[in-house]
XYZ file of C-alpha atoms in Angstrom:
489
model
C 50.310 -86.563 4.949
C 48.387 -88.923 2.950
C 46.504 -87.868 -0.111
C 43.081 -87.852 1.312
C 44.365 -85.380 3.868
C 45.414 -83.334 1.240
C 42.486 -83.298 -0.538
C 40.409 -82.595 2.621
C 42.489 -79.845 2.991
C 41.943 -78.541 -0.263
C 38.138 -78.980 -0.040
C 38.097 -76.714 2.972
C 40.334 -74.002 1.196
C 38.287 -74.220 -1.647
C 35.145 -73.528 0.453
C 36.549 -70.775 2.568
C 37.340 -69.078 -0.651
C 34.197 -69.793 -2.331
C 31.743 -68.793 0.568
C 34.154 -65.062 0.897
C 33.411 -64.335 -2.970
C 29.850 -64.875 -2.270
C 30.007 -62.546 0.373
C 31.745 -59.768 -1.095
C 28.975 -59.961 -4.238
C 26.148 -60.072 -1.758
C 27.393 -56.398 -0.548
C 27.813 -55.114 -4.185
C 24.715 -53.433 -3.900
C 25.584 -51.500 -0.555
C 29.040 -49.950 -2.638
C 26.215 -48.387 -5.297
C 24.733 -46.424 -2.701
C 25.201 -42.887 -1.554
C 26.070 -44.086 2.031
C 29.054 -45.983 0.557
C 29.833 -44.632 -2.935
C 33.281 -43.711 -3.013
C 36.878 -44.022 -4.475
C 37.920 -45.587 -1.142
C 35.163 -48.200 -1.728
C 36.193 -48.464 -5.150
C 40.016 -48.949 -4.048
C 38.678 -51.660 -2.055
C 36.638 -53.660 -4.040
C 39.494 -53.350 -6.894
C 41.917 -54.841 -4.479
C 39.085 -57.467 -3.089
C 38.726 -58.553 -6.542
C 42.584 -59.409 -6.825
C 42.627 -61.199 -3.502
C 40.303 -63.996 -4.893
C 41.996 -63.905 -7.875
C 45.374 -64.679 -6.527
C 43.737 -66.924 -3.712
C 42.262 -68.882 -6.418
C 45.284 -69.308 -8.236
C 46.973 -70.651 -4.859
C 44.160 -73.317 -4.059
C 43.065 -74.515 -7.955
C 45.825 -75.665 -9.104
C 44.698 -76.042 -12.442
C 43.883 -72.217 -12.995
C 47.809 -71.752 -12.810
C 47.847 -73.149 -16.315
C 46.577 -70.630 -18.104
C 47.154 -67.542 -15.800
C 50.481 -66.982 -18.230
C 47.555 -65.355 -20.557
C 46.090 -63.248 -18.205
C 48.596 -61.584 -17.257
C 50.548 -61.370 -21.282
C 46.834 -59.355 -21.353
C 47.943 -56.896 -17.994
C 50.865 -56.393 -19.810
C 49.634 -55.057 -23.227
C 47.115 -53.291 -20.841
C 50.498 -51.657 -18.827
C 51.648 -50.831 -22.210
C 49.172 -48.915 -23.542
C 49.002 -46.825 -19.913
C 52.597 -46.215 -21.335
C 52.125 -44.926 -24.259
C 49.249 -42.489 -23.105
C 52.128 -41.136 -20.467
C 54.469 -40.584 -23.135
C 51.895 -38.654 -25.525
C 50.425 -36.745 -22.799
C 53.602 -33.940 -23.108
C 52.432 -33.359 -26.803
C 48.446 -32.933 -26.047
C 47.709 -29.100 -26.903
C 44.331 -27.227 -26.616
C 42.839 -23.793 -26.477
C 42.209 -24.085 -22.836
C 44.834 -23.544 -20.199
C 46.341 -26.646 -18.517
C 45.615 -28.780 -21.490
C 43.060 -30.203 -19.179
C 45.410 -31.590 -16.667
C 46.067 -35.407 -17.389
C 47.162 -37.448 -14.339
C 48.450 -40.623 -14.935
C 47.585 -41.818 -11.801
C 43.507 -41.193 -12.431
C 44.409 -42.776 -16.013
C 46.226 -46.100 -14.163
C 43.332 -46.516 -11.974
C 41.049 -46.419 -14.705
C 42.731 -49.319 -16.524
C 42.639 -51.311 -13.652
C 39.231 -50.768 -13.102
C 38.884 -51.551 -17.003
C 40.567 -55.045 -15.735
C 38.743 -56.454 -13.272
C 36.301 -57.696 -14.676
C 38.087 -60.057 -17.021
C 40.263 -61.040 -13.869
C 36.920 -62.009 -11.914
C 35.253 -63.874 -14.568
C 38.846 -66.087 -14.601
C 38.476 -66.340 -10.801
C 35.016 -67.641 -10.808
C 35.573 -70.014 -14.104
C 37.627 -71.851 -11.749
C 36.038 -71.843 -8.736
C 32.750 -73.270 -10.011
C 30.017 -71.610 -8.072
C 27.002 -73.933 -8.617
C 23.977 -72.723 -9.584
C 21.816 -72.555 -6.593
C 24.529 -70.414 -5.070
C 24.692 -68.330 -8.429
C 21.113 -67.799 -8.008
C 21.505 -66.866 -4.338
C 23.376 -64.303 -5.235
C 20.938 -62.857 -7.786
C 18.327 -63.150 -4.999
C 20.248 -61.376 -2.405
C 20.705 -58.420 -5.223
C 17.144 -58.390 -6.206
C 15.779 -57.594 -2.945
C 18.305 -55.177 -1.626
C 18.345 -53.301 -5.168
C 14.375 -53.470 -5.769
C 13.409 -53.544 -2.374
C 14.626 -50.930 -1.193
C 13.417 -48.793 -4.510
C 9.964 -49.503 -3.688
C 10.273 -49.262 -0.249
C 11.540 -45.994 -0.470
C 9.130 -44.961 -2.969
C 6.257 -45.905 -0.965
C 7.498 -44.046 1.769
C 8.749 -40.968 -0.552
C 12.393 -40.771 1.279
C 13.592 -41.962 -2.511
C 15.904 -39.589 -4.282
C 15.133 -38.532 -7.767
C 16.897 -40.456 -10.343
C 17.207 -37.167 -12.186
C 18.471 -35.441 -8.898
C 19.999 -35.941 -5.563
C 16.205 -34.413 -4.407
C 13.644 -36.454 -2.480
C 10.670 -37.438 -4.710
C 7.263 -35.935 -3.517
C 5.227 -38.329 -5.184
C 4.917 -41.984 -4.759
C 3.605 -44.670 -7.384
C -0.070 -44.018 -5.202
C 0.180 -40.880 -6.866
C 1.165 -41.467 -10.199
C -1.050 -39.900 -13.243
C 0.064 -38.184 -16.634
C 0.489 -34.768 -15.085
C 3.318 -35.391 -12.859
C 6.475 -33.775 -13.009
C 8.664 -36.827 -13.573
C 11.760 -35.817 -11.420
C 9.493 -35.652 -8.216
C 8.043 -38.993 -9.118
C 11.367 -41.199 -10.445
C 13.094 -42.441 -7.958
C 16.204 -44.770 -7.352
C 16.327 -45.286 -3.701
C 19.248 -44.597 -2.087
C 21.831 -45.282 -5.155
C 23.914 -43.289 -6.831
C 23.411 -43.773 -10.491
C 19.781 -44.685 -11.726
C 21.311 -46.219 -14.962
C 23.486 -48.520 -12.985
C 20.844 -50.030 -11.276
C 18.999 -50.008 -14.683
C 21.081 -52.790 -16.642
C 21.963 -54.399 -13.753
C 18.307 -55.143 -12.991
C 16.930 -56.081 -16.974
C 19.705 -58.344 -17.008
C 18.528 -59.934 -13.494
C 14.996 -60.198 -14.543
C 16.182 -62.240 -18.261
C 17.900 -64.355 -15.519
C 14.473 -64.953 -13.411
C 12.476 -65.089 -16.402
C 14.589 -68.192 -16.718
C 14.444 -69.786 -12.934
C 10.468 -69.300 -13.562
C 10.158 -71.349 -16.616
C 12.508 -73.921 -15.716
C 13.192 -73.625 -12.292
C 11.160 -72.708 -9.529
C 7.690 -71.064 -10.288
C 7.924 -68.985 -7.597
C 10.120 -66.714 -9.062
C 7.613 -64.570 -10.715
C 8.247 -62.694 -7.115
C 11.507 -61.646 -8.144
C 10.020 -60.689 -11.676
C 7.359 -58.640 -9.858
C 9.383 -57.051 -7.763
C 11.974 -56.011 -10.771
C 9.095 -54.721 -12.724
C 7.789 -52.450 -10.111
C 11.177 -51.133 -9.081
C 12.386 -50.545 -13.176
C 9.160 -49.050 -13.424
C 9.879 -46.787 -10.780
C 13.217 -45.974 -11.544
C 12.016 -43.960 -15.073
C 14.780 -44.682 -17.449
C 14.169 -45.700 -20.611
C 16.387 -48.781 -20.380
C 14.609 -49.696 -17.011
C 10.995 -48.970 -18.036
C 10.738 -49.560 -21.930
C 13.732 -51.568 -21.536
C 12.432 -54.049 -19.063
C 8.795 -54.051 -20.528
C 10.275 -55.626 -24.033
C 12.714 -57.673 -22.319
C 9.853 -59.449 -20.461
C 8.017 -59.588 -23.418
C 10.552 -61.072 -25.750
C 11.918 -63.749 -23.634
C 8.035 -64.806 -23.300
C 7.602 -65.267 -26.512
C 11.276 -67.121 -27.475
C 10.893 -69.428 -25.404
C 6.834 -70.016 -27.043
C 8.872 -70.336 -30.204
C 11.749 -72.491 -28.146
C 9.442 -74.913 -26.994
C 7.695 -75.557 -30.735
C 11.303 -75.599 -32.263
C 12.782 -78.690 -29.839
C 9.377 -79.918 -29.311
C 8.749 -79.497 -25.673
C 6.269 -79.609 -23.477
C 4.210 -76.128 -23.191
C 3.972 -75.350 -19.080
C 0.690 -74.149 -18.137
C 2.814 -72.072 -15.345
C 4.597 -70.631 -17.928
C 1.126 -67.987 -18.234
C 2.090 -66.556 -15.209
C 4.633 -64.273 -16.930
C 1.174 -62.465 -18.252
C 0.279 -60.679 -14.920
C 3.474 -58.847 -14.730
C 3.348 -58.180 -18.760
C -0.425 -56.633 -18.248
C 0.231 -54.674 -15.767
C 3.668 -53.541 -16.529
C 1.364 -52.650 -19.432
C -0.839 -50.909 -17.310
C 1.454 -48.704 -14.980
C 3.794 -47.556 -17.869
C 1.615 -44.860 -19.318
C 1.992 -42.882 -16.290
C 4.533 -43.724 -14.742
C 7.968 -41.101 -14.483
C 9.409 -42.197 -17.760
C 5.896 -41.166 -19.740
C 5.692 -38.046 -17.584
C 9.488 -37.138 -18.654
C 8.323 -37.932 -22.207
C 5.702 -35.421 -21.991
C 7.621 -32.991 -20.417
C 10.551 -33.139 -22.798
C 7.972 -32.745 -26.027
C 6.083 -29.747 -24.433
C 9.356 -28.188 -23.901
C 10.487 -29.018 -27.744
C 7.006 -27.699 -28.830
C 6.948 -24.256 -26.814
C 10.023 -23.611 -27.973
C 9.133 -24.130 -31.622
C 6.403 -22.008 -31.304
C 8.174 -19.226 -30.211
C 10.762 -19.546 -33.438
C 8.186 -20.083 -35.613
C 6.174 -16.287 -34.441
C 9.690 -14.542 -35.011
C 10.808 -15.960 -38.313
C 9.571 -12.497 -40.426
C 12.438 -11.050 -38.535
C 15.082 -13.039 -40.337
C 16.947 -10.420 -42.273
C 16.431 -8.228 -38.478
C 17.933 -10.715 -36.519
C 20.836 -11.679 -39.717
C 21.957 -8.555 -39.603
C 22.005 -7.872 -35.409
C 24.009 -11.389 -35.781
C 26.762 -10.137 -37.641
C 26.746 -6.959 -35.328
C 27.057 -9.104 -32.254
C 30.331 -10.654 -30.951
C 30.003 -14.467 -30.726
C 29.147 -14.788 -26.957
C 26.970 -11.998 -27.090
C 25.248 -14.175 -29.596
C 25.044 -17.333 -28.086
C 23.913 -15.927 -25.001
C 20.940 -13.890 -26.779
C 20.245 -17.573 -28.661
C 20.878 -20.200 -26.681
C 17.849 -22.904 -24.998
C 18.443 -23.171 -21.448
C 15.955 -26.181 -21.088
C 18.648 -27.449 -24.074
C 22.231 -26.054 -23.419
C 22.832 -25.506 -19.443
C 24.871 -22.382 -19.266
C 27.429 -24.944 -17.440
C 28.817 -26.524 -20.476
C 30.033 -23.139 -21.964
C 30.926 -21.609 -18.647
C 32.615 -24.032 -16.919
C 32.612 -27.711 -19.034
C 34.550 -25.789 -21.828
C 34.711 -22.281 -21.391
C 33.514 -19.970 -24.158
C 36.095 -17.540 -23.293
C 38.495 -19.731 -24.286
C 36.484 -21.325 -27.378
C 33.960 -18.401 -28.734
C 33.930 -20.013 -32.294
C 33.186 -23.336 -31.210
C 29.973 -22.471 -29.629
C 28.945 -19.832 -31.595
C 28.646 -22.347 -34.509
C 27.309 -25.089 -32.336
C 24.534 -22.891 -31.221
C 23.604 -21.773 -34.844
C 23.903 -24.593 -36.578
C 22.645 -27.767 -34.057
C 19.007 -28.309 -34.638
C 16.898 -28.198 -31.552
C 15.671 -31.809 -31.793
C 19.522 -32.625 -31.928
C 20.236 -31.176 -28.490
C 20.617 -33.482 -26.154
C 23.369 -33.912 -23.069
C 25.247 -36.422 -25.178
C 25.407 -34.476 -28.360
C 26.770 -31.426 -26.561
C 29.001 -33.573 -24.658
C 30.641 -35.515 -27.858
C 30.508 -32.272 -29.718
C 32.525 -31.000 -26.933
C 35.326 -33.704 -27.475
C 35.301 -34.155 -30.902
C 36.246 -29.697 -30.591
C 38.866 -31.122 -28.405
C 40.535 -33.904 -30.370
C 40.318 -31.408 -33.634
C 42.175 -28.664 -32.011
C 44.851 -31.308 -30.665
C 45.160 -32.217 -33.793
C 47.098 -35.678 -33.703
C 46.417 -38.749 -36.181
C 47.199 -41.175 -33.241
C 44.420 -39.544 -31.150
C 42.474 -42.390 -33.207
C 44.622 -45.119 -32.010
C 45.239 -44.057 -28.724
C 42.798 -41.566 -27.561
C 43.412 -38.552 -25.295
C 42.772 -40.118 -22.171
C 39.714 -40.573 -19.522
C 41.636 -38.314 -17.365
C 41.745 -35.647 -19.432
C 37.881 -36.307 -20.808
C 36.288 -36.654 -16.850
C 38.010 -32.970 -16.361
C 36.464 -31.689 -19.572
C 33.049 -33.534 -19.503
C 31.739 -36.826 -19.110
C 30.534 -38.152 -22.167
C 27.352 -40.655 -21.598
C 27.520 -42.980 -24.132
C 30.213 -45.726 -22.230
C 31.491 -46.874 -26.038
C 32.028 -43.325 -27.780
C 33.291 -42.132 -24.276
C 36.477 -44.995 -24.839
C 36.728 -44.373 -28.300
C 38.052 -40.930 -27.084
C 39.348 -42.087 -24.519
C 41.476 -44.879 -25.551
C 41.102 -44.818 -29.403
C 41.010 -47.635 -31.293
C 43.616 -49.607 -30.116
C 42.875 -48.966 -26.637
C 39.348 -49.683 -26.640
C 39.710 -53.061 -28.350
C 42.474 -54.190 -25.435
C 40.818 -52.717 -22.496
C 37.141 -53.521 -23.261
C 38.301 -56.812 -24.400
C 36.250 -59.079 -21.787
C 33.029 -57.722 -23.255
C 33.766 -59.254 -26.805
C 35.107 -62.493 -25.688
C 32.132 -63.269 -23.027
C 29.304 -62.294 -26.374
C 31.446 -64.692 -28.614
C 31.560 -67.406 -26.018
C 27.996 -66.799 -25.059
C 27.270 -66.949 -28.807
C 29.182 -70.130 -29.512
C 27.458 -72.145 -26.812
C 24.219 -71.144 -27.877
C 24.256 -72.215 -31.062
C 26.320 -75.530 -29.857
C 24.051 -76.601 -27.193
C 20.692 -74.376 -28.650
C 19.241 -73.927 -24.508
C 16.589 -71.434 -23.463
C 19.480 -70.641 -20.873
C 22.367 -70.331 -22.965
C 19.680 -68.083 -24.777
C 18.731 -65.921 -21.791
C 22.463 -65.537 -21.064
C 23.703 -64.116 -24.372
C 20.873 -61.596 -24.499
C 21.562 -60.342 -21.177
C 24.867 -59.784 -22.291
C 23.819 -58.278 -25.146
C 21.813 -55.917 -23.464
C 24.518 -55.139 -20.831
C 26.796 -53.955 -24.179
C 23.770 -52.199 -26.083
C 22.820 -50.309 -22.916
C 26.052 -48.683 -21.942
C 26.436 -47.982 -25.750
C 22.709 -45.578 -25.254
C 23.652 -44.512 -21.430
C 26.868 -43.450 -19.595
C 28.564 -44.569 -16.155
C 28.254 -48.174 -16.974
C 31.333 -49.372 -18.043
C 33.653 -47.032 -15.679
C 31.956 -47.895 -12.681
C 32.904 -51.184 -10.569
C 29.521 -51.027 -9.492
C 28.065 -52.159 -13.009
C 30.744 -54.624 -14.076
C 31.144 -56.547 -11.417
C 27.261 -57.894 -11.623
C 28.278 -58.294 -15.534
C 31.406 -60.013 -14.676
C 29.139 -62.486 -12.272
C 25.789 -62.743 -14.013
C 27.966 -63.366 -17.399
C 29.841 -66.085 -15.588
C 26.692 -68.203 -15.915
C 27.515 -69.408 -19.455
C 30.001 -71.422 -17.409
C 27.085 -73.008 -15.853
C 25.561 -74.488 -19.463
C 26.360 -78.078 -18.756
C 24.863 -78.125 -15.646
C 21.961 -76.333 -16.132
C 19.355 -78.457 -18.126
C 17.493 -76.147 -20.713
């Protein structure tokens, strides 16, 4: 067969492989919703993932060069899984079943932790250009935001504080709504997915607008209405000073190399002014309001029983712990679920006697009770490597899900652990970091910060890192630093 055969061959491989990853991350979207969500759907995207992976290394030749390092990294990864097996005989807590570790749920984890790292290889070497990278992005913006605001519009949206239908739509919006009949997510699982997946789409369309194609600032409108609807602080705060900031760098950017101002570039104001506009009542300023008129009716009612100090002192020392946390606990504060079933107080009467005397109200939060919750854990356990190595995510998802994605895996995994498994997320920032200071682009720019947000926002939310959902659309939006030399600016 002569060469040019062969390399017509090739071509078509390459192709056939190319155009299936592009159709597998076109349906990413579909696996985040509650029609598809599942661990079977996570079991197949995992394996998906690997396909391309070891298709590409049969059809690029060249990626076979440096594959050795990949997998040296699967094996300190299988290593570690190891080690957690061999510790989890030792764990010890107050609680019965020492919380059941299963090193299956722990191996599946890891690989999870993986993929991303082993998708970002696959598409380094395949070389998607950029108006397919963009495609992408495109197809993801309208089946993500459009089918927010459609179903906002049409109120069939589920809460993204509940699995409840919303009964107001953004027609309806004013400072006296409740905000968990007014936020909505769609159909999708996880508002806070959807969240950093969609401020680090709009950095990338704030981008295609300037430099690109002007008629982006669709795709930025439709973002801003469906973050706005969506009521996180990430989405609706987030998103606002995203916008914002990239507006300005790239004023800055332009005076700094010298180039030419684009009149189109004012555009970017009617989304700013009336992202501006909507915010103040939109769900995340009604749950705003909500949360401080909680904070102050309850601090009105301490404040009219404080003369009954030495009373209530001496009824305290009278009363068995649970009686007392029951008679002083915050409901709107401390669901009776964390010390009935998270970590029973049966088992644990001290812990949450103290943590209900002693935790300030404006301290109480879901995250504070959850790491409080852990950090009771690890203390009782008791084992200087729990630092290294953790305690597992097994064990952690059957006590309580901590959300806050870094402190979760500091648990988790320790120190060691974390640094090998979360591993892609520092070398993508240092890369990203590199070429933007090399090459100094308003791209390279807008791709380091949405990787930077990507890491800061699963460091203030939960669900982001665990989920294939979220870093798969890190693993392909991050990609585009690979892009730098082709794209212009």
């Amino acid at each position: 067969m002569s060469k040019e055969k062969i390399e017509e061959k090739r071509n078509v491989k390459e192709n056939i492989l190319n155009i299936s990853t592009l159709i597998f991350l076109f349906l990413i979207p579909l696996f985040s919703t509650t029609y598809f969500y599942s661990s079977y759907t996570t079991l197949f995207e995992v394996v998906i993932i690997f396909v391309i992976f070891f298709a590409t290394l049969i059809i690029y030749k060249e990626s076979r060069k440096n594959s050795k390092y990949l997998f040296i990294y699967y094996a300190l990864c299988f290593l570690y899984l190891i080690i957690s097996f061999l510790r989890s005989d030792t764990f010890y807590s107050l609680v019965p079943g020492n919380f059941n570790y299963n090193f299956l749920d722990e191996g599946l984890t890891i690989i999870k932790l993986i993929t991303p790292i082993t998708l970002i290889y696959s598409l380094y070497y395949q070389k998607i250009e950029w108006k397919k990278y963009l495609l992408v992005l495109k197809i993801w913006v309208i089946l993500i935001c459009g089918s927010i605001i459609i179903t906002n519009i049409f109120k069939i949206s589920l809460s993204s504080y509940s699995n409840l239908p919303i009964t107001k739509n953004i027609f309806e919006w004013n400072i006296n709504n409740y905000y968990q009949e007014t936020a909505s997510k769609g159909f999708f699982v996880y508002a806070n997915q959807e969240a950093v997946i969609m401020i680090m789409l709009l950095l990338l369309f704030i981008y295609d607008f300037l430099y690109k194609n002007k008629k982006s600032v669709f795709y930025i409108i439709l973002l801003m209405f469906a973050m706005l609807m969506l009521g996180t602080r990430v989405s609706s705060v987030g998103g606002f000073l995203t916008l914002i900031c990239a507006y300005i760098f790239y004023i800055f950017y332009c005076v700094y190399k010298k180039e030419k101002y684009v009149f189109k570039s004012l555009y970017v104001l009617i989304p700013i002014c009336i992202w501006g506009i909507l915010l103040p009542i939109s769900p995340y300023a009604n749950r705003n309001i909500e949360l401080n008129t909680i904070q102050e009716n309850y601090s009105d009612a301490v404040a009219a029983v404080t003369g009954q100090d030495e009373i209530e002192e001496t009824k305290e020392k009278s009363n068995t712990n649970i009686d007392y946390v029951y008679a002083n606990y915050n409901p709107n504060y401390l669901p009776q679920v964390f010390f009935e079933d998270y970590y029973p107080i049966k088992y644990d009467s001290d812990f949450w006697y103290e943590f209900v005397k002693n935790t300030p109200l404006e301290e109480m939060n879901y995250r504070t009770i959850e790491t409080s919750i852990i950090k009771r854990v690890v203390e009782i356990n008791d084992d200087k490597l729990d630092v290294l190595f953790g305690i597992s995510n097994a064990r952690i998802q059957n006590i309580v899900n901590i959300e806050r994605d870094f402190v979760l895996h500091y648990y988790a995994f320790g120190i060691i652990g974390s640094i090998v498994l979360l591993l892609v997320y520092i070398i993508m920032l240092v890369y990203s970091i590199y070429k933007l200071f090399k090459y100094q682009t308003y791209y390279l720019f807008i791709i380091t910060t949405a990787i930077l947000l990507f890491v800061f926002s699963a460091y203030l939310t939960g669900n982001i890192i665990n989920s294939m959902n979220a870093i798969i659309p890190f693993a392909f939006i991050s990609s585009g630093v690979f892009l730098s030399k082709k794209v212009d600016k």
